Structures are given as structure tokens and as C-alpha cells.
Short mmCIF file of C-alpha atoms in Angstrom, two decimals:
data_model
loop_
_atom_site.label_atom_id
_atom_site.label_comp_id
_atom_site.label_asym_id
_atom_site.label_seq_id
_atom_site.Cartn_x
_atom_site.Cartn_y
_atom_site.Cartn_z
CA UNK K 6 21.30 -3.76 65.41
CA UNK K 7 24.33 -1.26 65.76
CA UNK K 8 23.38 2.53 66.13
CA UNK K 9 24.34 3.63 62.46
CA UNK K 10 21.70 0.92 61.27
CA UNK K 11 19.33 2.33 63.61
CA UNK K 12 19.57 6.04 62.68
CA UNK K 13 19.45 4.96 59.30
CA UNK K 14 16.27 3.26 59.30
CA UNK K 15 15.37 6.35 61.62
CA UNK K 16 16.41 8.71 58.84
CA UNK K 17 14.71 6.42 55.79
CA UNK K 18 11.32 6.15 57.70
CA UNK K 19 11.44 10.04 58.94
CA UNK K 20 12.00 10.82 55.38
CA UNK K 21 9.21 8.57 54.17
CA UNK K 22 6.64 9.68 56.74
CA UNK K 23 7.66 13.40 55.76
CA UNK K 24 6.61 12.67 52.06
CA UNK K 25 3.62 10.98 52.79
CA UNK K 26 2.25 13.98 55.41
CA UNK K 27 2.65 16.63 53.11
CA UNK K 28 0.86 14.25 50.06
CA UNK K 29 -1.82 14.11 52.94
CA UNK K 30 -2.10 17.99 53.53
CA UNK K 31 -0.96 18.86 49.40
CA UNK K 32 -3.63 16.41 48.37
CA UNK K 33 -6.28 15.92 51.10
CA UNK K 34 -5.53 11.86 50.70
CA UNK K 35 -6.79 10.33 53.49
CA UNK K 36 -3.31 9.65 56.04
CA UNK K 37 -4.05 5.92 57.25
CA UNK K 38 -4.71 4.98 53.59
CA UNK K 39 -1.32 6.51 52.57
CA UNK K 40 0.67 5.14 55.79
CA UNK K 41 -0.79 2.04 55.63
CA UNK K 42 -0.19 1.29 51.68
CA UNK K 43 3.30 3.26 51.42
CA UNK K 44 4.97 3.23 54.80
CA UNK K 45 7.31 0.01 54.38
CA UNK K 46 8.99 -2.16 57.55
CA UNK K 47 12.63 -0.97 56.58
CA UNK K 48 15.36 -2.71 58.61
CA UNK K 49 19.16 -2.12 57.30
CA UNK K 50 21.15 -4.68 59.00
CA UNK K 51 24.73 -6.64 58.21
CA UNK K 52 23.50 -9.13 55.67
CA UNK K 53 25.48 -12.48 56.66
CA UNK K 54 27.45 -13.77 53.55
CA UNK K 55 26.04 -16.63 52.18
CA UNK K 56 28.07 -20.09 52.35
CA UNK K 57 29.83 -21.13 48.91
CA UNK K 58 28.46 -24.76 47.62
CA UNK K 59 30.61 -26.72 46.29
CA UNK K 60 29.79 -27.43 42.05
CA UNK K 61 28.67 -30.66 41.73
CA UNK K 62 30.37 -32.65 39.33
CA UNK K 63 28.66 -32.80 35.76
CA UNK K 64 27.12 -35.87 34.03
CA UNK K 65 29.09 -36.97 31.17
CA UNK K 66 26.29 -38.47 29.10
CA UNK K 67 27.35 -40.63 26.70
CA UNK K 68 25.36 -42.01 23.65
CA UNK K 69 23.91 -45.30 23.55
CA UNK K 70 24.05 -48.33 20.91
CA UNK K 71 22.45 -47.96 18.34
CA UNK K 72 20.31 -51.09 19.01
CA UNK K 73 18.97 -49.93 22.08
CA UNK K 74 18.76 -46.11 21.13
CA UNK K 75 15.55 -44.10 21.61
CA UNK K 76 14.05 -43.41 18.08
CA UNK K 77 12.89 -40.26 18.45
CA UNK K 78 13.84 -36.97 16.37
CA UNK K 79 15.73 -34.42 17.93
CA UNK K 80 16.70 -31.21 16.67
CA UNK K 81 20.27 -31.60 16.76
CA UNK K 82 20.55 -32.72 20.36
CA UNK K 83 24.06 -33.55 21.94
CA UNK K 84 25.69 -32.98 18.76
CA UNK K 85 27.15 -29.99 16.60
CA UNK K 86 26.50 -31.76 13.64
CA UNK K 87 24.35 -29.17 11.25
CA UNK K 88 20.46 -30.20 11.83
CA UNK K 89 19.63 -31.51 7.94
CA UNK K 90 22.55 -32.98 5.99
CA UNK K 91 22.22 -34.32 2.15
CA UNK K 92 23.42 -37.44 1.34
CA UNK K 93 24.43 -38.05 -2.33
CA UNK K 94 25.99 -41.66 -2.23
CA UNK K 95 21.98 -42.39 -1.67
CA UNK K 96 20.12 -39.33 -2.79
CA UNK K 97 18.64 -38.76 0.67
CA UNK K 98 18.09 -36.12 3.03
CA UNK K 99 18.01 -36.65 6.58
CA UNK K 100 16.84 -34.43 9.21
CA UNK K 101 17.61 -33.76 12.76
CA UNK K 102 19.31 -36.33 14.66
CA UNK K 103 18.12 -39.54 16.22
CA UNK K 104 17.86 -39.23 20.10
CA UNK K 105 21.29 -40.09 22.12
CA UNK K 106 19.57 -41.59 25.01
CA UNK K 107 18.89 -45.35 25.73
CA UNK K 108 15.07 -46.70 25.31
CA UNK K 109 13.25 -47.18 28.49
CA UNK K 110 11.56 -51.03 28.85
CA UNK K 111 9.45 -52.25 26.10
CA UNK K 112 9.09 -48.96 24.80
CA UNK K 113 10.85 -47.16 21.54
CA UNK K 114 11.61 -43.74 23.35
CA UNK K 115 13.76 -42.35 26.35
CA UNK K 116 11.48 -41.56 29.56
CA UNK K 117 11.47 -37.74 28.13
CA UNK K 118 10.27 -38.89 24.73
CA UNK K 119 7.81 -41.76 26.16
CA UNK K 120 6.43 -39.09 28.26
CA UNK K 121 5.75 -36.62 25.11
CA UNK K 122 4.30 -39.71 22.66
CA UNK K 123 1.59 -40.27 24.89
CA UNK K 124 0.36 -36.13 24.17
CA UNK K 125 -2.55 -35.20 22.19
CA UNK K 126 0.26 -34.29 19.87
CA UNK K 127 2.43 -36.71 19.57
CA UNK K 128 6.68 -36.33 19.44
CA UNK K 129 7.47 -32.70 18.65
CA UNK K 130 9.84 -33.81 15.55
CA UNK K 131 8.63 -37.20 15.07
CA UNK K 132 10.47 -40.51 14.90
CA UNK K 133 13.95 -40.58 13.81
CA UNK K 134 12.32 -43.33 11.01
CA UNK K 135 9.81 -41.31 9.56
CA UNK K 136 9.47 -38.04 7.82
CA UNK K 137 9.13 -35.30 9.80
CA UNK K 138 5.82 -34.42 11.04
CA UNK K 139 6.39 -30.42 9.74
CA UNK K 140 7.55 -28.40 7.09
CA UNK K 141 10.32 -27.11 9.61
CA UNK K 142 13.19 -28.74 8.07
CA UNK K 143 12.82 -27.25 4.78
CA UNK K 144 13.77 -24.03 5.22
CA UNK K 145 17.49 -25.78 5.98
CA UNK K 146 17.54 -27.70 2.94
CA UNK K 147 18.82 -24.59 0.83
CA UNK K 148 21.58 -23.67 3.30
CA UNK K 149 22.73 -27.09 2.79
#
């Protein structure tokens, strides 16, 4: 450590130790208590810059077949599509969007949506296939 470093920390724990004394004699605290709790380890030194990493290149995901497509409901996932469209060539509503990824073996759902079937409660929105499992969506149907 270079000699400004050490008469700062010098100056810092002189200035600390000061304080605490006259809490000591101002307050009749006991002085070990107060040195021990509030006297800190202060060391100023040159911090050493930290190396740059280099980014990693992104994932471009890109969305699977539709055969082989997880069937879960997601709320808008991967898209920018609005969350609950109306469709009046068949008078239906649908909500959310189906799930991007590809279905892991024998199952219907990703690994993240395999993973949250098998909870107590189930798929969060539901399958893609089915109504929703909540009210949620309503409250879009009127911006719509």
C-alpha cells in the first residue's frame, strides 16, 4: 500500500475511533462494546480493473412445427401479437398463444412446461386446446 492510502486509512480510523471515545465518555457506553461493533477493518487500496468478457453470442430461437409444438398456453410468449384476438370468420376467441418451443419425448409440453404440469397446480395458463383455467383473459376481451 502507497503512503497516501496509508494516511488515509490512518485519518478514516483516527476519525472513527475519535467518535466512538467521546460516545463512550458523552454516553457512558461501555468502549469494547462500541469498538468492537463500530470500528470497521478499512483498507483504501488501487482497486485492479476488472477484465472485459467478451458477450456471448445470443440464441436465435426459432419456433417449431406445429406438429411437434408444445401445447401449452403462454401469455404472449416470443411474439408481439396482442394476448386475446377475436376471430369473426368463426366466431371465436382465442387467448394467449400456444408455446413456441418443441415437445420433449412422449410428452405434450417443452421441458419448462413438463416441469410445471406435474405441480399441485397444474400449467399456469393451461393448454393451448382448452379454455383457460382463469378469468384472466377477460378483462382483454373489451380492449379487443
Amino acid at each position: 500500500m502507497d503512503t497516501i492510502s496509508s494516511s488515509i486509512n490512518f485519518t478514516i480510523n483516527q476519525d472513527i475511533y475519535n467518535l466512538i471515545i467521546s460516545l463512550h465518555n458523552e454516553y457512558q457506553i461501555d468502549l469494547e462494546t462500541l469498538l468492537y461493533r463500530y470500528m470497521p477493518n478499512i483498507c483504501i487500496e488501487k482497486k485492479v480493473p476488472k477484465q472485459t468478457r467478451k458477450n456471448k453470442k445470443k440464441t436465435k430461437h426459432s419456433v417449431a412445427p406445429c406438429e411437434i409444438r408444445c401445447m401449452a398456453r403462454c401469455w404472449g410468449c416470443w411474439s408481439q401479437d396482442k394476448a386475446v384476438t377475436y376471430n369473426s370468420e368463426n366466431d371465436t376467441w382465442t387467448y394467449g398463444t400456444q408455446c413456441p418451443r418443441k415437445r420433449t419425448n412422449d410428452s405434450d409440453y417443452c421441458g419448462t412446461h413438463l416441469k410445471q404440469s406435474l405441480r399441485p397446480n397444474g400449467l399456469s395458463h393451461g393448454r393451448f386446446d382448452e379454455a383457460p383455467p382463469h378469468m384472466h383473459y377477460l378483462k382483454f376481451k373489451i380492449d379487443s
